[in-house]
Structures are given as structure tokens and as C-alpha cells.
Coordinates of C-alpha atoms in Angstrom, one line a residue:
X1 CA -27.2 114.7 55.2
X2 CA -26.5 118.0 53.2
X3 CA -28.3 121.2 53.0
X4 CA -30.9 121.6 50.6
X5 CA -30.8 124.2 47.7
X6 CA -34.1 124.8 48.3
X7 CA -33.5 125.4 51.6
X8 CA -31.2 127.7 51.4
X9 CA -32.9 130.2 49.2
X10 CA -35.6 130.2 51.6
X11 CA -33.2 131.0 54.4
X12 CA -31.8 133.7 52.2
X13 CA -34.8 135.5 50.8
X14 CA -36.6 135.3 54.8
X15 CA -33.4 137.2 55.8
X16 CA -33.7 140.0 54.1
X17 CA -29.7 139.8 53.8
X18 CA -29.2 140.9 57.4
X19 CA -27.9 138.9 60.7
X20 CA -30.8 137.6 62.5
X21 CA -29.4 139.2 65.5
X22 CA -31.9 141.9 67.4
X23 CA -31.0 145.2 66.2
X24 CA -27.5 144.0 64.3
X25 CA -27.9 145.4 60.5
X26 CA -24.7 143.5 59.3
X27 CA -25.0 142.0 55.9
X28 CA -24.8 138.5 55.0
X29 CA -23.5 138.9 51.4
X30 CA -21.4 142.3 50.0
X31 CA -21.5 142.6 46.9
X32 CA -21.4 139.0 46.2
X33 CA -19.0 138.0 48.4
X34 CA -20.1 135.7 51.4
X35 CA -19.2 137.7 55.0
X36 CA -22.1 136.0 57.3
X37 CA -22.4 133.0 58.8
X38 CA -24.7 129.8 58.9
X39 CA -25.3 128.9 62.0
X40 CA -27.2 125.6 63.6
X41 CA -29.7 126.2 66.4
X42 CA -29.0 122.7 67.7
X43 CA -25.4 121.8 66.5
X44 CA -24.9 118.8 64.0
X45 CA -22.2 116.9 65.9
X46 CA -22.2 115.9 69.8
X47 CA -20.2 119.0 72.1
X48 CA -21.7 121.5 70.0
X49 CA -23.9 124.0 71.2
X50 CA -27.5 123.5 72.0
X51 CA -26.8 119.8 70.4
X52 CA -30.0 117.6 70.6
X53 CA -29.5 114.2 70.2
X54 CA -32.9 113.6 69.4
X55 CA -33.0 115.7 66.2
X56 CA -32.8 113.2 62.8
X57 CA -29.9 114.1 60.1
X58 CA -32.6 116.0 58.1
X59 CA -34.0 118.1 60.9
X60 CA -30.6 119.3 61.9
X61 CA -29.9 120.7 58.4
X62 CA -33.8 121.8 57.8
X63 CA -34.7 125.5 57.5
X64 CA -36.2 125.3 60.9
X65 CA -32.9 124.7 62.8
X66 CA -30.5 127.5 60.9
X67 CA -30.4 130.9 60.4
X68 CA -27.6 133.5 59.4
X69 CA -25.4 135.5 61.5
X70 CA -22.6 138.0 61.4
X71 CA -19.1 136.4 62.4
X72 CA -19.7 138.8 65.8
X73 CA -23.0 137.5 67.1
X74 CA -22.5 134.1 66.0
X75 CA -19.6 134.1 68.4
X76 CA -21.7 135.7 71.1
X77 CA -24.9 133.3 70.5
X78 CA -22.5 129.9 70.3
X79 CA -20.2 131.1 73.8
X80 CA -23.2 131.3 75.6
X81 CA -25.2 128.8 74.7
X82 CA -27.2 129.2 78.0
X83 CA -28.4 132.4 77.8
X84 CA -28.9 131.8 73.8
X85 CA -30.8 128.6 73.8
X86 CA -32.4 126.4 70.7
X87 CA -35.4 128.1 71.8
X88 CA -34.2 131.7 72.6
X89 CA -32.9 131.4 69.3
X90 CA -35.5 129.2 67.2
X91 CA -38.0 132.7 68.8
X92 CA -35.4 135.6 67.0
X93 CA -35.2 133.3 63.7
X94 CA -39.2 133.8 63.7
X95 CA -38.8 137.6 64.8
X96 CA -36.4 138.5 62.3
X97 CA -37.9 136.5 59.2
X98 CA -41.4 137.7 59.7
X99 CA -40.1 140.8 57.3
X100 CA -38.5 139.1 54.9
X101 CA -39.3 138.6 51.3
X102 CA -41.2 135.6 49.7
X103 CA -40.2 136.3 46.3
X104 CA -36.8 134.6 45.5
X105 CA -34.7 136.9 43.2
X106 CA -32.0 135.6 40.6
X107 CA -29.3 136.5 42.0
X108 CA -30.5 135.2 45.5
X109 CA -30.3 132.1 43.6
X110 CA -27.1 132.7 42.7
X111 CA -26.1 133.1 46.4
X112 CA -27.8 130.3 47.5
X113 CA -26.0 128.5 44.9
X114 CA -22.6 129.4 46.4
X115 CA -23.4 128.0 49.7
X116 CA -24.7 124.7 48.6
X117 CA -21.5 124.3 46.5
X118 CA -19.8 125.0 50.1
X119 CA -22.0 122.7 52.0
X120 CA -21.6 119.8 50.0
X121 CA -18.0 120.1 50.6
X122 CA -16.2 118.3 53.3
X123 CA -14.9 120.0 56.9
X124 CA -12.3 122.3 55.7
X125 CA -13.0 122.4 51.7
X126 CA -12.4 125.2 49.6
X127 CA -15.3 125.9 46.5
X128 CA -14.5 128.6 44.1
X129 CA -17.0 130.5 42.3
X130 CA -17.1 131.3 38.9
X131 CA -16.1 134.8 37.4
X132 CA -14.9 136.3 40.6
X133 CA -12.7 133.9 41.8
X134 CA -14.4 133.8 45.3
X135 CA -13.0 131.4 47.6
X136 CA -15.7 129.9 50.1
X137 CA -13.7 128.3 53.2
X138 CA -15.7 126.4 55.8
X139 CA -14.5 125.9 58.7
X140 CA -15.9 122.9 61.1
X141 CA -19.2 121.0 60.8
X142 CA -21.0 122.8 63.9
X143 CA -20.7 126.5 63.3
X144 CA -20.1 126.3 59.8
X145 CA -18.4 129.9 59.4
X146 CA -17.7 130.8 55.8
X147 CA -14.6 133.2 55.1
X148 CA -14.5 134.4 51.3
X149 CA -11.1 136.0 49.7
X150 CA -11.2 137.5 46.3
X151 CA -7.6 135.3 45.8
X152 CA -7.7 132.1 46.1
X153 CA -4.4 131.4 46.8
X154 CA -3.9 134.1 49.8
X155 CA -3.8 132.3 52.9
X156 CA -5.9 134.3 55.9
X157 CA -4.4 136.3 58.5
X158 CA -3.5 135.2 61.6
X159 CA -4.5 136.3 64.6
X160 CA -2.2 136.9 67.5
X161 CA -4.9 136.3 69.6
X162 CA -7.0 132.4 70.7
X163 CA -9.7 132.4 68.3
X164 CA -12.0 132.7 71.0
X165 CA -10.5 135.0 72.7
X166 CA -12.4 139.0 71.8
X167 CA -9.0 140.2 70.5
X168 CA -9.7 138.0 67.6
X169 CA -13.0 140.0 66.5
X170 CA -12.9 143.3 65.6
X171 CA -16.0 144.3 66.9
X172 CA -15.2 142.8 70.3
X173 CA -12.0 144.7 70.6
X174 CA -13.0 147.8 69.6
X175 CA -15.8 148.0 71.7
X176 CA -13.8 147.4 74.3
X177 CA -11.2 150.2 73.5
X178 CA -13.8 152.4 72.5
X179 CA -14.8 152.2 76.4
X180 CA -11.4 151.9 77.4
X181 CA -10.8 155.4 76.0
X182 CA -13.7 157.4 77.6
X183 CA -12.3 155.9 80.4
X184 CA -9.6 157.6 80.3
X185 CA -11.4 160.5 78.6
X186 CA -13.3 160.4 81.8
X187 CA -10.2 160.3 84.3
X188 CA -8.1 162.5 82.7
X189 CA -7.9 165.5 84.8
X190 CA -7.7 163.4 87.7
X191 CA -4.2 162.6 89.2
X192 CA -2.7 159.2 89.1
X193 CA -5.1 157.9 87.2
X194 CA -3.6 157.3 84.0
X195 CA -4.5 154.6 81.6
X196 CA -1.8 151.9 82.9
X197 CA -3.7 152.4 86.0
X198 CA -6.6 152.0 84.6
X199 CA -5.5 148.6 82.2
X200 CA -4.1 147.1 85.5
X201 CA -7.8 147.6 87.3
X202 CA -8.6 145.4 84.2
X203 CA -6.0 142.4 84.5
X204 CA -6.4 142.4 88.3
X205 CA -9.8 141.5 88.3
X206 CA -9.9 139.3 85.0
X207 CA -6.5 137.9 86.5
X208 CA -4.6 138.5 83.2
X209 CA -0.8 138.5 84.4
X210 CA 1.2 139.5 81.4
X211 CA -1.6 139.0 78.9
X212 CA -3.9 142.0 77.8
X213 CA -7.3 142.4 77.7
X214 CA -7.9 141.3 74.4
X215 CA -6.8 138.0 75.6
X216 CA -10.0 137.6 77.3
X217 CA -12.5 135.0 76.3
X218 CA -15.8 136.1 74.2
X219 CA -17.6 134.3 77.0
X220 CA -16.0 137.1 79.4
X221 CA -17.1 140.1 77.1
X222 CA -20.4 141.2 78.7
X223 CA -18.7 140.5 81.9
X224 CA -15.6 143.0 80.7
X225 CA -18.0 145.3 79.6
X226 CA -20.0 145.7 82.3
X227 CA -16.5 145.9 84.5
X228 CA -15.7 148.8 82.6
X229 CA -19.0 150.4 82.6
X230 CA -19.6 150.0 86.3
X231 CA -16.1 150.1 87.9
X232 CA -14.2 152.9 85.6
X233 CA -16.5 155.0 83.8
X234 CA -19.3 155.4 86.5
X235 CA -17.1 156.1 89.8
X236 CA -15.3 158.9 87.2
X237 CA -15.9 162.7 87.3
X238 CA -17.5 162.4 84.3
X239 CA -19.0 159.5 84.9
X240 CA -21.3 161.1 87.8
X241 CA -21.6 164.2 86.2
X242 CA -23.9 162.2 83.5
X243 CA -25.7 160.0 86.2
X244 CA -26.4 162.9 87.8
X245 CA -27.7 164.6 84.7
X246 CA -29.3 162.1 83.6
X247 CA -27.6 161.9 80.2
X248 CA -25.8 158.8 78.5
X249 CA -22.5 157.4 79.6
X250 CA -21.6 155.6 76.6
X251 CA -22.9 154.0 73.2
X252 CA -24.1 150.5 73.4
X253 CA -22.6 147.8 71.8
X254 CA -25.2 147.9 68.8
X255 CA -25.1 151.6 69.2
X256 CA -21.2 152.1 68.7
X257 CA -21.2 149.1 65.7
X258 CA -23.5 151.5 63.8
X259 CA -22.9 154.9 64.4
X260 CA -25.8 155.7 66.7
X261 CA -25.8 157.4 70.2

């Protein structure tokens, strides 16, 4: 069963050309090139996540079971399929398209055009568009992710991270050092406590031996975060000078992906 064209214009228009993602802003589509993600609320093939056995061919590729994502939070959303349920996520899909647009613009059409020349295509298919010599890649029939290069013929690069592991997104990893460094912002007129001091309180509790911390699985990140939150930057100088003031430790994760404090 393939996607609808029909379909995916709606799903593009009631986006709004934004991850569905509370309080994410990142763009689906950049100036015509294809950076988001579709992504099935209940997975099309058996081990996927939130996979429903129940749900017919057409149901699992209807409007009602997808939405778009960023590469970030459809990473987050399919490692923790628990916490992000169908109907956790079925509830933000209604959220975030109660704002979008009914009217379905040319070049919307266009768009939606692209990724139902990628959907048609088998796993692991390349569809070029016209003009700009887009590449679509997909990648897998359960997540779906779509990578776009302006060549063609330029292979990706390669992570030297697992591709689940939050070295291999950006956003992950700079998160992550972003903390990293007030924590040793934080420390730094403290003796001892330099930053390989600080890293080893890391790979002693996440058991990481001669690997680093970006080796660490996205199902892990909260729990990194939250490690380095409550165990470094707190117990710091600093740290307890804000908790004592009342002022704010850090940025959020939303709040350090776009600029705010």
C-alpha cells in the first residue's frame, strides 16, 4: 500500500512546515530541499515502534497515522516508544495541526509531489527531482527518514558514531557539550576538578570504558542529561549560587536549539 498524494498534501499544508514536536520550530522543507522526516505513529512492519497488528495496509499509511518530524525528535519519539505512545502521539499530531493551513499552495504541491515520488520507491531507492538535482534517499520502511543532497552522486557522511547512538545527531551532541562546558564553567575555580574529572564522573556511571559520551545511546539522553544537570552542575559553586538565587542553571534542550534562555 503506498502513500496517497492526496494525503500528503494534507499532511503538509496541516503542518504548517514545522516538526510536530511541542515547542521544536525545525522546518520540514528549506528551500526546497526535504530536511524532516515522515514518521508512522504505529510502524508499518512487525518490531517497529508502536506497531499494531490490527491496523489494515491503508490505515497504516492514512493521514491519521503520520505526521512530520525533525531527524532529532523523530529519534527521541521512535527510542522511547513508551513514553511516546500511538496515542501520546496521535494527541500532538492533533495539537500541532490545529494551526495549520487548509488552503493547499502550488508549491506545497510541488513538495508533496517529491515525497510521493520517494514513497513509491522501494526500501533504499533514490528519486531525483527535476531542475535541482535533489536526491531523495529513504531509508527503511518503518521510520521512513528522507536525506536530500544537492549532488546526486555524493555519497553521505559517515558517522564515527552507532547510528543510534547521540554522537550521531548534532543536536544530541551539542546539547550535551553545551552542558558539559558550564560544567566546567561551573567548576573551574575549584581545585581538582578539571574536565577529565569531570568526563570520567560521566563514563563511570554510564559504564563507558574507553568509549566517550557521545557513544551513548539516544534512549540514554534524558538520562545523561539529567546526570549532568543533577550530579555536576547543581553540587557546583555556581551551581548553588543559582539555586539559591533562584535564577536558571542552564537552557533547555528546546531552549539552547533555538537561541532562547
Amino acid at each position: 500500500m503506498s502513500i496517497k498524494l492526496t494525503t500528503i498534501k494534507r499532511l503538509f499544508a496541516a503542518s504548517s512546515n514545522q516538526c510536530a514536536f511541542p515547542k521544536c520550530t525545525a522546518p520540514i522543507i528549506v528551500d526546497g530541499i526535504v530536511v524532516g522526516e515522515m514518521c508512522h505513529i504505529k510502524a508499518r512492519r512487525k518490531n517497529g515502534p508502536r506497531y499494531d497488528a490490527t491496523l489494515s495496509a491503508a490505515d497504516k499509511d492514512g493521514y491519521d497515522n503520520l505526521l512530520l518530524l525533525c531527524e532529532t525528535c523523530h529519534k527521541l519519539i521512535d527510542a522511547n516508544p513508551e513514553r511516546y505512545s500511538s496515542e501520546v502521539l496521535t494527541k500532538l499530531k492533533h495539537q500541532h495541526e490545529e494551526s495549520g493551513i487548509c488552503e493547499i499552495t502550488p508549491q506545497q504541491a510541488h513538495d508533496a509531489q517529491l515525497l510521493l515520488q520517494a514513497f513509491t520507491k522501494q526500501s533504499r531507492t533514490s528519486a531525483k527531482a527535476t531542475g535541482q538535482g535533489v536526491a531523495i534517499a529513504i531509508n527503511g520502511d518503518v521510520k521512513a527518514p528522507i536525506t536530500v543532497n544537492q549532488a546526486a552522486s555524493r555519497k553521505p557522511p559517515t558517522s564515527k558514531y552507532p547510528k543510534n547512538a547521540i554522537g550521531a545527531d548534532a543536536n544530541m551532541a551539542g546539547y550535551v557539550d553545551y552542558l558539559f562546558g558550564l560544567g566546567i564553567d561551573y567548576w573551574k575555580n575549584t581545585p581538582n576538578m578539571t574536565a577529565g574529572r569531570l568526563g570520567k564522573k560521566i563514563k563511570t556511571k554510564f559504564r563507558l570504558k574507553t568509549r566517550t559520551r557521545n557513544h551513548i545511546s539516544v534512549e540514554r539522553f534524558q538520562e545523561l542529561v539529567n546526570f549532568i544537570i543533577n550530579d555536576i552542575l547543581k553540587p557546583s559553586p555556581v551551581g548553588k549560587r543559582h539555586l539559591r538565587e533562584g535564577t536558571k542553571l542552564c537552557r533547555t534542550f528546546s531552549e539552547w536549539r533555538y537561541g532562547s534562555m
